[in-house]
XYZ file of C-alpha atoms in Angstrom:
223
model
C 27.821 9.047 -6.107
C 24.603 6.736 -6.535
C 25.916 3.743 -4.670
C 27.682 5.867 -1.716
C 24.380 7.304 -1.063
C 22.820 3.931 -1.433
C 25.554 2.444 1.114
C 24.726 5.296 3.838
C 22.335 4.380 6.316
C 20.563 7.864 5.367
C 20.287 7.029 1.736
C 18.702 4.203 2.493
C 16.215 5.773 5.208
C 15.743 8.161 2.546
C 14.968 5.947 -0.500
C 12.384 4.244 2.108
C 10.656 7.447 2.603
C 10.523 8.343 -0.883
C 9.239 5.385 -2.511
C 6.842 5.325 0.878
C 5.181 8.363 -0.404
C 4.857 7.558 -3.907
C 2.871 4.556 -2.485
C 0.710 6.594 0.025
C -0.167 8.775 -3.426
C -1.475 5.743 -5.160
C -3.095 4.577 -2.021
C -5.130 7.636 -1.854
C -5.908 8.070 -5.894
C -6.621 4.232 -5.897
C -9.022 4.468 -2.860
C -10.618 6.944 -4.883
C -11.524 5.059 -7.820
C -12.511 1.613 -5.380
C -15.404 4.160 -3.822
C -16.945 4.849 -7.495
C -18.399 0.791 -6.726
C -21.271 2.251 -4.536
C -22.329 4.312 -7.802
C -23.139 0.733 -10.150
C -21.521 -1.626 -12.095
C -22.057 1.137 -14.915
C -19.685 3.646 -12.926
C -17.011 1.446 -11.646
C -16.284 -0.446 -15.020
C -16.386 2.701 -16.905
C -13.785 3.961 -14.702
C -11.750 0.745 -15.388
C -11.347 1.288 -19.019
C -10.615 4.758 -18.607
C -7.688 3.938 -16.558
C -6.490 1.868 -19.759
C -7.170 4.711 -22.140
C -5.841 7.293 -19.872
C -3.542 9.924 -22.772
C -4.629 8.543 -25.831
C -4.048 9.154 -28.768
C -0.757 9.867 -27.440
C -0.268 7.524 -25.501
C -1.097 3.834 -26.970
C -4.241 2.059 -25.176
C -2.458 0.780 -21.564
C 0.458 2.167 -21.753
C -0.058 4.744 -19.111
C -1.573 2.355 -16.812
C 1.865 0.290 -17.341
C 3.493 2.925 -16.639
C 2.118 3.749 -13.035
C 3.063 -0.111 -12.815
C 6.316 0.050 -13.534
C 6.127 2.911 -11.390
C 4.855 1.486 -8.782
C 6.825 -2.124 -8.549
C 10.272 0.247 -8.313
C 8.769 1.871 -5.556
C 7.920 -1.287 -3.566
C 10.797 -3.032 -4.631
C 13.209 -0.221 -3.283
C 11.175 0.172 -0.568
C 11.473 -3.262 0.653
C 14.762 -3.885 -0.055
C 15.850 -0.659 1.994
C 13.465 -2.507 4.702
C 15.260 -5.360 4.944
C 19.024 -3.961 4.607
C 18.494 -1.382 7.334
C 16.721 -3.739 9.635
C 20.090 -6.666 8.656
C 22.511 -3.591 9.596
C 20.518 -2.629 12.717
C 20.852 -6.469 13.946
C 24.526 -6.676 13.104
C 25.547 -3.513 14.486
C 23.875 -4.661 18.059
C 24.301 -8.445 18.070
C 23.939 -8.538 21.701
C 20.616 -7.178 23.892
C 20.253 -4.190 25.692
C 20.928 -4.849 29.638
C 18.454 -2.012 29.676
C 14.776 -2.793 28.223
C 14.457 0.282 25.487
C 11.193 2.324 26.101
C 8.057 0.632 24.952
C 7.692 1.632 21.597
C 3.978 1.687 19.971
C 2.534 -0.825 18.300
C 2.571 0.419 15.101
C 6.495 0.677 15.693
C 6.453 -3.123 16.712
C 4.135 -4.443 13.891
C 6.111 -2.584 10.815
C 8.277 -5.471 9.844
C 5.589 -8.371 9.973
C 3.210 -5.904 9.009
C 5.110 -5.060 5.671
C 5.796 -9.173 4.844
C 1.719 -8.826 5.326
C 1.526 -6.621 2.324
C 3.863 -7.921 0.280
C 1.583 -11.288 0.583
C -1.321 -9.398 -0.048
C -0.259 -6.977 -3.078
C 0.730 -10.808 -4.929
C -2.670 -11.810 -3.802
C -4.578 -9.261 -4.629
C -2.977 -8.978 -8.455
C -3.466 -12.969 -9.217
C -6.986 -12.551 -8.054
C -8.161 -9.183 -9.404
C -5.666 -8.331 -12.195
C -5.082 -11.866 -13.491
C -7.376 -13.871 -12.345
C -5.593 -16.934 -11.592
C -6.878 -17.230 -7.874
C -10.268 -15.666 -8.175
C -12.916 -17.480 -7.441
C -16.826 -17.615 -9.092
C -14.595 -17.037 -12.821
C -12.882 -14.468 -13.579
C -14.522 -11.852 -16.407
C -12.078 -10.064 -18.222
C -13.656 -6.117 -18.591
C -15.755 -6.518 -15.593
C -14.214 -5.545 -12.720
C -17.329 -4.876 -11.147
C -18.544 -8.315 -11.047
C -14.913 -9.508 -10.091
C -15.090 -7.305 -6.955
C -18.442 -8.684 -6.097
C -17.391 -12.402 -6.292
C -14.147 -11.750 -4.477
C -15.849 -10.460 -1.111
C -18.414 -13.048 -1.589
C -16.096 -15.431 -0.153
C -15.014 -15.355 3.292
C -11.599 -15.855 2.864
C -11.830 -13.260 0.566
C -12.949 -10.539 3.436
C -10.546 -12.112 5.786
C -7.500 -11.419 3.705
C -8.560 -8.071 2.509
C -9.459 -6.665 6.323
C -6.182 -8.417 7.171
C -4.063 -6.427 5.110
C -6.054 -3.026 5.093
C -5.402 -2.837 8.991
C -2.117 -3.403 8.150
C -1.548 -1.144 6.124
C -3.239 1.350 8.455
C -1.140 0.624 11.112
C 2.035 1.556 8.493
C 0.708 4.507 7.337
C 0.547 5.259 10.815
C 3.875 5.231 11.595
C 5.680 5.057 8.137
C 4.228 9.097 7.207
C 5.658 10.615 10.814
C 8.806 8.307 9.645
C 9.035 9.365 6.319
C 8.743 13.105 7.177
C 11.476 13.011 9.858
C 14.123 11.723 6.922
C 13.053 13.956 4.764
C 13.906 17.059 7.516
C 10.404 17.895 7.523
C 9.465 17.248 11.209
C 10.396 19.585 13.723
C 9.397 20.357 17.268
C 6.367 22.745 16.041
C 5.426 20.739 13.128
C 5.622 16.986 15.003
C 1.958 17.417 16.469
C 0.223 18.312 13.003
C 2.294 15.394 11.105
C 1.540 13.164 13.638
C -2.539 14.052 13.382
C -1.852 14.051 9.546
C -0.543 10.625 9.964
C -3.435 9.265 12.055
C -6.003 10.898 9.917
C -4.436 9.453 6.759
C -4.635 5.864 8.162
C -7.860 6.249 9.513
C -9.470 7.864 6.251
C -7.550 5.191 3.673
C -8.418 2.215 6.264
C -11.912 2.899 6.654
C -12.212 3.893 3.153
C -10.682 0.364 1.529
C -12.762 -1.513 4.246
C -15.777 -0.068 2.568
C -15.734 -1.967 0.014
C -15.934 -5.456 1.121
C -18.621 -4.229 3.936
C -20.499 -2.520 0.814
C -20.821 -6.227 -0.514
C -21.181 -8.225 2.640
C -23.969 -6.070 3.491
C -25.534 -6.211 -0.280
C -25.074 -2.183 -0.188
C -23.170 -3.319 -3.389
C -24.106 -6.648 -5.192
């Protein structure tokens, strides 16, 4: 029963909206815990080890935050691959172009596919340089997060990539929430207005609130 629901088109569309919203969840909770940066170095690597030590003593020391990993790669692996196979079916099932143009569509709608390859880049990015250091530059400090931060948005390639992929990833919140609650049988003629304000509000708040960071340091709010 798993793989004919995996087959359907609407299995698919509905695995994409799922594992969607498990990301926007961490997006918001990890948003969260980037803000606690304009309270000190103090705060924000406190916060850091208390994401490792997060259920102890019943849970062993990281093995909650491996869990939201695990968690988390599922979610963007599904999500991706549901992505591309819809998008493959879509092109095979209309190899030829419309002799009518279709209705301009927004640009949110037009930038989802090279706006998701975007994050994908960026989420590998962004782990090699601030979970593993193997990119950052200045030296990686194991424990101090803080300080990694700080060096990362030092560099202006740094800022570049980060702004990059937060717009991005406003503009698929955007349209990936309204989306998402249409598959799920949530959106309705009464309900479309408030899930599409919803929608814009979420990108806006999540967009301006990752870009904070970098501006905190490029301004020396946070240094």
């Amino acid at each position: 029963m798993a793989r004919t629901v995996w087959d359907s088109t609407v299995g698919k569309k509905t695995v994409m909206a799922v594992s969607g919203l498990i990301m926007l969840l961490y997006l918001v909770v990890h948003m969260i815990g980037n803000l606690k940066i304009f309270f000190g170095a103090g705060e924000f690597n406190h916060y850091a080890h208390w994401l490792r030590t997060v259920g102890e003593p019943f849970m062993h020391y990281e093995w909650t935050l491996w869990l939201v990993r695990v968690v988390l790669v599922v979610a963007v692996v599904a999500h991706a691959v549901s992505a591309y196979q819809l998008s493959r079916r879509d092109i095979r099932a209309r190899p030829s172009k419309y002799v009518h143009k279709k209705p301009r569509a927004s640009y949110a709608t037009r930038t989802m596919r090279w706006g998701g390859t975007i994050l994908g880049l960026f989420i590998v990015w962004h782990v090699l340089d601030l979970t593993t250091g193997h990119v950052h530059s200045g030296g990686f400090e194991t424990g101090k997060p803080y300080q990694n931060v700080v060096d990362t948005f030092s560099t202006w390639y740094g800022n570049v990539i980060y702004i990059v992929a937060m717009l991005a990833v406003g503009l698929h919140i955007r349209h990936g929430f309204w989306s998402a609650a249409q598959t799920l049988g949530v959106g309705s003629r009464t309900r479309d207005r408030a899930l599409k304000t919803t929608a814009n509000a979420l990108a806006l708040l999540l967009t301006a609130g990752f870009l904070a960071v970098p501006v905190g340091v490029m301004t020396g709010v946070v240094s």
